[in-house]
Amino acid sequence: MTTRGIFESDGFVTSEAVEIDLPAASLPLRMASGAIDLALVVLVLVAAFLLSPWQLVGQDMALIQALVILLLVGSLVAVPVASETFSKGRTLGKLIFGLRTVRDDTGPIGFRHALIRGLTAWFEVWLTVGALALLIAATNEKAKRLGDFLAGTYVVRERVRLKLPEPPEMPEFLAPWAFGTDIGVIPDGLAVAVRQFLARRHELTPPSRAATGASLFSDLMRYVSPPPPSGAHPEWVMSAVMAERRRRDMLRLERDDRLRARVLGPDLLDRR
């Protein structure tokens, strides 16, 4: 089964689709968002120390040490883990810079991933003042730190301009079938996935191309009736459906423009 992306309605990617998924965040962006997160954690830690009931523990060193450990673990581990778990990969710094932590297959992270990243950050970020995390992140394309490698995650940029692939071409021998086909309301995420797959299928390995194509074809055929001619390759069929869908959308937009021109008149249209 093909792996769906961060949002069921917004993404559909394969497990190896480096070009299809959201681009990885650069090291400078990760450093900037990390600096904000570190500052927030320090503020939480300072506030926790100031508000802690030190008078209740008195001079008991064992209780003092236990309380200090509790505050450190809570501020340096629990806060980042809870933030990434409940926001599905976001922290304050990532939210500001439009970043998100996702699994290597671009799916949303869970508590296990956030916990591994949080525990690893204890020594690669805090004990080394970020030097170890910076060194490791600088040696790989996705700027992954050690916690990302152990958890199977990386950080992506969500605020990006995605270049749309070229429109699918209509296979001539499928044009009569596609012209008379009833095409339902295809979800945006699936439509984007099919277009991206058709544009980049030659970049995939044969097994991944076959598996991804079969899965997308199966999903797409739920919105198409009647079924395609027997013997037609799934990729040709998907190309025909998307080309016909685009043709109908263009015709609908042209009709809408003509209707607005008749109702509003050329003068009002020019003012818009």
Tab-separated table of C-alpha atoms in Angstrom:
chain	number	residue	atom	x	y	z
A	1	MET	CA	0.000	0.000	0.000
A	2	THR	CA	1.367	3.394	-0.958
A	3	THR	CA	2.228	5.696	1.900
A	4	ARG	CA	0.103	8.797	2.226
A	5	GLY	CA	1.683	12.057	3.223
A	6	ILE	CA	1.256	14.422	6.149
A	7	PHE	CA	-2.404	15.133	5.428
A	8	GLU	CA	-4.754	12.663	3.772
A	9	SER	CA	-6.297	15.448	1.695
A	10	ASP	CA	-3.111	17.321	0.851
A	11	GLY	CA	-0.445	14.768	0.119
A	12	PHE	CA	0.194	11.386	-1.442
A	13	VAL	CA	3.749	10.156	-1.816
A	14	THR	CA	5.751	7.002	-2.215
A	15	SER	CA	8.248	5.776	0.331
A	16	GLU	CA	11.142	6.803	-1.919
A	17	ALA	CA	9.638	9.915	-3.527
A	18	VAL	CA	12.308	12.431	-2.643
A	19	GLU	CA	11.040	14.820	-5.322
A	20	ILE	CA	7.352	14.251	-4.598
A	21	ASP	CA	7.302	14.971	-0.888
A	22	LEU	CA	7.834	18.323	0.774
A	23	PRO	CA	11.436	19.578	0.589
A	24	ALA	CA	13.670	19.139	3.615
A	25	ALA	CA	14.382	22.191	5.727
A	26	SER	CA	17.830	23.694	5.277
A	27	LEU	CA	20.366	23.739	8.086
A	28	PRO	CA	20.112	27.530	8.640
A	29	LEU	CA	16.325	27.254	8.978
A	30	ARG	CA	16.679	24.392	11.437
A	31	MET	CA	19.216	26.371	13.446
A	32	ALA	CA	16.931	29.418	13.558
A	33	SER	CA	13.872	27.447	14.630
A	34	GLY	CA	15.996	25.483	17.097
A	35	ALA	CA	17.270	28.686	18.677
A	36	ILE	CA	13.687	29.788	19.335
A	37	ASP	CA	12.807	26.400	20.786
A	38	LEU	CA	15.890	26.435	23.013
A	39	ALA	CA	15.058	29.920	24.258
A	40	LEU	CA	11.519	28.802	25.049
A	41	VAL	CA	12.756	25.743	26.944
A	42	VAL	CA	15.193	27.884	28.951
A	43	LEU	CA	12.365	30.258	29.877
A	44	VAL	CA	10.210	27.323	30.952
A	45	LEU	CA	13.086	25.919	32.994
A	46	VAL	CA	13.780	29.250	34.721
A	47	ALA	CA	10.089	29.741	35.461
A	48	ALA	CA	9.852	26.209	36.847
A	49	PHE	CA	12.814	26.797	39.171
A	50	LEU	CA	11.368	30.081	40.392
A	51	LEU	CA	7.911	28.653	41.012
A	52	SER	CA	8.998	25.357	42.557
A	53	PRO	CA	8.135	24.815	46.257
A	54	TRP	CA	11.719	24.788	47.524
A	55	GLN	CA	10.568	25.562	51.049
A	56	LEU	CA	8.783	22.230	51.220
A	57	VAL	CA	11.948	20.190	50.623
A	58	GLY	CA	13.955	22.154	53.191
A	59	GLN	CA	17.587	21.106	53.517
A	60	ASP	CA	17.033	17.512	52.425
A	61	MET	CA	19.620	17.037	49.652
A	62	ALA	CA	17.932	13.923	48.326
A	63	LEU	CA	14.640	15.772	47.811
A	64	ILE	CA	16.462	18.754	46.331
A	65	GLN	CA	18.264	16.532	43.829
A	66	ALA	CA	15.035	14.738	42.949
A	67	LEU	CA	13.236	18.032	42.378
A	68	VAL	CA	16.079	19.379	40.225
A	69	ILE	CA	16.082	16.225	38.091
A	70	LEU	CA	12.295	16.422	37.758
A	71	LEU	CA	12.461	20.040	36.611
A	72	LEU	CA	15.280	19.347	34.137
A	73	VAL	CA	13.586	16.324	32.606
A	74	GLY	CA	10.238	18.075	32.495
A	75	SER	CA	11.586	21.216	30.845
A	76	LEU	CA	14.240	19.772	28.527
A	77	VAL	CA	12.443	16.573	27.463
A	78	ALA	CA	8.765	16.600	28.373
A	79	VAL	CA	7.971	20.035	26.936
A	80	PRO	CA	9.481	19.397	23.454
A	81	VAL	CA	8.077	15.859	23.324
A	82	ALA	CA	4.577	17.000	24.266
A	83	SER	CA	4.739	19.877	21.787
A	84	GLU	CA	5.744	17.676	18.855
A	85	THR	CA	3.318	14.918	19.808
A	86	PHE	CA	0.178	17.014	20.122
A	87	SER	CA	0.974	19.306	17.200
A	88	LYS	CA	2.156	16.399	15.003
A	89	GLY	CA	5.680	17.633	14.476
A	90	ARG	CA	5.538	21.316	15.240
A	91	THR	CA	7.188	23.424	17.911
A	92	LEU	CA	7.065	27.192	18.361
A	93	GLY	CA	10.218	27.674	16.285
A	94	LYS	CA	8.995	25.369	13.533
A	95	LEU	CA	5.613	27.093	13.490
A	96	ILE	CA	7.250	30.506	13.016
A	97	PHE	CA	9.459	29.318	10.146
A	98	GLY	CA	6.885	27.051	8.523
A	99	LEU	CA	8.597	23.763	9.379
A	100	ARG	CA	7.340	20.404	10.584
A	101	THR	CA	8.926	17.153	11.722
A	102	VAL	CA	7.677	14.154	9.737
A	103	ARG	CA	8.594	10.501	9.351
A	104	ASP	CA	10.998	9.480	6.608
A	105	ASP	CA	7.965	8.441	4.534
A	106	THR	CA	6.503	11.948	5.156
A	107	GLY	CA	3.790	10.620	7.445
A	108	PRO	CA	2.967	12.400	10.725
A	109	ILE	CA	5.134	11.551	13.721
A	110	GLY	CA	3.761	10.017	16.903
A	111	PHE	CA	4.736	9.915	20.543
A	112	ARG	CA	7.452	7.317	19.944
A	113	HIS	CA	9.214	9.475	17.371
A	114	ALA	CA	8.944	12.606	19.509
A	115	LEU	CA	10.223	10.743	22.583
A	116	ILE	CA	13.272	9.372	20.761
A	117	ARG	CA	14.096	12.833	19.419
A	118	GLY	CA	13.592	14.398	22.843
A	119	LEU	CA	15.749	11.880	24.701
A	120	THR	CA	18.492	12.098	22.102
A	121	ALA	CA	18.451	15.886	22.308
A	122	TRP	CA	19.435	15.557	25.971
A	123	PHE	CA	23.030	14.827	25.066
A	124	GLU	CA	23.391	15.907	21.404
A	125	VAL	CA	21.872	19.341	22.014
A	126	TRP	CA	22.099	20.161	25.707
A	127	LEU	CA	25.241	18.364	26.876
A	128	THR	CA	27.227	19.471	23.799
A	129	VAL	CA	25.580	22.918	23.535
A	130	GLY	CA	24.248	21.894	20.122
A	131	ALA	CA	27.686	21.188	18.652
A	132	LEU	CA	27.035	17.472	18.035
A	133	ALA	CA	23.634	18.101	16.469
A	134	LEU	CA	25.107	20.808	14.228
A	135	LEU	CA	27.989	18.593	13.150
A	136	ILE	CA	25.754	15.654	12.212
A	137	ALA	CA	23.146	17.845	10.490
A	138	ALA	CA	25.849	19.445	8.344
A	139	THR	CA	26.926	16.058	6.952
A	140	ASN	CA	23.670	14.959	5.286
A	141	GLU	CA	21.316	16.378	2.654
A	142	LYS	CA	18.234	16.571	4.865
A	143	ALA	CA	20.022	18.257	7.795
A	144	LYS	CA	19.054	15.361	10.062
A	145	ARG	CA	20.503	15.260	13.547
A	146	LEU	CA	21.192	12.047	15.446
A	147	GLY	CA	17.709	12.028	16.953
A	148	ASP	CA	16.214	12.116	13.465
A	149	PHE	CA	18.269	9.133	12.344
A	150	LEU	CA	17.271	7.108	15.410
A	151	ALA	CA	13.596	8.061	15.181
A	152	GLY	CA	13.359	7.810	11.384
A	153	THR	CA	12.301	11.438	10.931
A	154	TYR	CA	13.355	14.668	9.250
A	155	VAL	CA	12.146	18.268	9.119
A	156	VAL	CA	10.322	19.610	6.057
A	157	ARG	CA	9.377	23.050	4.810
A	158	GLU	CA	5.647	23.559	4.494
A	159	ARG	CA	5.677	27.101	3.098
A	160	VAL	CA	7.058	26.403	-0.341
A	161	ARG	CA	6.067	27.198	-3.889
A	162	LEU	CA	5.414	23.873	-5.578
A	163	LYS	CA	6.002	23.755	-9.316
A	164	LEU	CA	3.124	21.949	-10.982
A	165	PRO	CA	4.095	19.193	-13.386
A	166	GLU	CA	3.212	19.395	-17.061
A	167	PRO	CA	-0.429	18.481	-17.819
A	168	PRO	CA	-0.900	14.804	-18.677
A	169	GLU	CA	-1.291	14.007	-22.356
A	170	MET	CA	-4.313	12.241	-23.781
A	171	PRO	CA	-3.465	8.852	-25.351
A	172	GLU	CA	-5.193	8.928	-28.731
A	173	PHE	CA	-6.669	5.438	-28.542
A	174	LEU	CA	-8.279	6.236	-25.169
A	175	ALA	CA	-9.715	9.613	-26.198
A	176	PRO	CA	-13.153	8.249	-27.268
A	177	TRP	CA	-13.522	6.359	-23.990
A	178	ALA	CA	-12.368	9.310	-21.877
A	179	PHE	CA	-14.667	11.750	-23.726
A	180	GLY	CA	-17.758	9.746	-22.757
A	181	THR	CA	-16.578	8.801	-19.267
A	182	ASP	CA	-18.358	9.937	-16.133
A	183	ILE	CA	-15.622	11.428	-13.919
A	184	GLY	CA	-16.687	12.109	-10.336
A	185	VAL	CA	-15.283	14.623	-7.880
A	186	ILE	CA	-11.702	13.433	-7.467
A	187	PRO	CA	-10.142	14.511	-4.122
A	188	ASP	CA	-7.498	17.181	-4.544
A	189	GLY	CA	-4.828	15.093	-2.821
A	190	LEU	CA	-5.400	12.147	-5.157
A	191	ALA	CA	-5.476	14.361	-8.247
A	192	VAL	CA	-2.174	15.993	-7.265
A	193	ALA	CA	-0.660	12.591	-6.567
A	194	VAL	CA	-1.646	11.206	-9.949
A	195	ARG	CA	-0.255	14.249	-11.773
A	196	GLN	CA	3.006	14.067	-9.852
A	197	PHE	CA	3.321	10.341	-10.436
A	198	LEU	CA	2.737	10.669	-14.167
A	199	ALA	CA	5.319	13.459	-14.409
A	200	ARG	CA	7.972	11.684	-12.334
A	201	ARG	CA	7.326	8.003	-12.860
A	202	HIS	CA	10.570	7.595	-14.805
A	203	GLU	CA	12.525	8.632	-11.684
A	204	LEU	CA	11.153	5.711	-9.637
A	205	THR	CA	12.528	2.210	-9.517
A	206	PRO	CA	10.456	-0.350	-11.466
A	207	PRO	CA	9.023	-2.065	-8.342
A	208	SER	CA	8.075	1.258	-6.748
A	209	ARG	CA	6.656	2.561	-10.015
A	210	ALA	CA	4.495	-0.529	-10.433
A	211	ALA	CA	3.274	-0.536	-6.826
A	212	THR	CA	2.565	3.192	-6.719
A	213	GLY	CA	0.875	3.163	-10.112
A	214	ALA	CA	-1.342	0.229	-9.161
A	215	SER	CA	-2.403	1.870	-5.910
A	216	LEU	CA	-3.150	5.223	-7.538
A	217	PHE	CA	-5.000	3.525	-10.401
A	218	SER	CA	-7.173	1.601	-7.947
A	219	ASP	CA	-8.014	4.783	-6.013
A	220	LEU	CA	-8.706	6.790	-9.172
A	221	MET	CA	-11.036	4.188	-10.709
A	222	ARG	CA	-13.458	4.662	-7.812
A	223	TYR	CA	-14.409	7.992	-9.394
A	224	VAL	CA	-14.540	6.843	-13.027
A	225	SER	CA	-17.298	5.018	-14.875
A	226	PRO	CA	-17.441	2.985	-17.064
A	227	PRO	CA	-14.172	1.092	-16.607
A	228	PRO	CA	-11.439	1.553	-19.212
A	229	PRO	CA	-11.013	-0.770	-22.195
A	230	SER	CA	-9.457	-4.087	-21.319
A	231	GLY	CA	-5.714	-4.248	-21.860
A	232	ALA	CA	-5.155	-0.531	-21.385
A	233	HIS	CA	-2.120	0.136	-19.220
A	234	PRO	CA	-3.016	1.811	-15.876
A	235	GLU	CA	-0.627	4.692	-16.552
A	236	TRP	CA	-2.272	5.401	-19.908
A	237	VAL	CA	-5.695	5.290	-18.293
A	238	MET	CA	-4.666	7.682	-15.512
A	239	SER	CA	-3.182	10.050	-18.080
A	240	ALA	CA	-6.391	9.940	-20.123
A	241	VAL	CA	-8.597	10.612	-17.084
A	242	MET	CA	-6.504	13.535	-15.873
A	243	ALA	CA	-6.265	15.035	-19.373
A	244	GLU	CA	-10.030	14.788	-19.849
A	245	ARG	CA	-10.658	16.184	-16.370
A	246	ARG	CA	-8.438	19.161	-17.196
A	247	ARG	CA	-10.220	19.704	-20.534
A	248	ARG	CA	-13.597	19.758	-18.816
A	249	ASP	CA	-12.334	22.150	-16.148
A	250	MET	CA	-11.050	24.522	-18.830
A	251	LEU	CA	-14.392	24.403	-20.636
A	252	ARG	CA	-16.242	25.079	-17.379
A	253	LEU	CA	-14.019	28.079	-16.628
A	254	GLU	CA	-14.583	29.436	-20.126
A	255	ARG	CA	-18.363	29.092	-19.696
A	256	ASP	CA	-18.165	30.869	-16.339
A	257	ASP	CA	-16.181	33.710	-17.904
A	258	ARG	CA	-18.725	34.107	-20.710
A	259	LEU	CA	-21.587	34.078	-18.198
A	260	ARG	CA	-19.941	36.756	-16.085
A	261	ALA	CA	-19.325	38.835	-19.186
A	262	ARG	CA	-23.015	38.673	-20.140
A	263	VAL	CA	-24.261	39.429	-16.617
A	264	LEU	CA	-21.782	42.103	-15.576
A	265	GLY	CA	-20.915	43.590	-18.908
A	266	PRO	CA	-17.447	44.495	-20.186
A	267	ASP	CA	-17.256	47.738	-18.190
A	268	LEU	CA	-17.738	46.069	-14.808
A	269	LEU	CA	-15.380	43.257	-15.734
A	270	ASP	CA	-12.659	45.768	-16.564
A	271	ARG	CA	-13.028	47.382	-13.153
A	272	ARG	CA	-12.542	44.099	-11.270
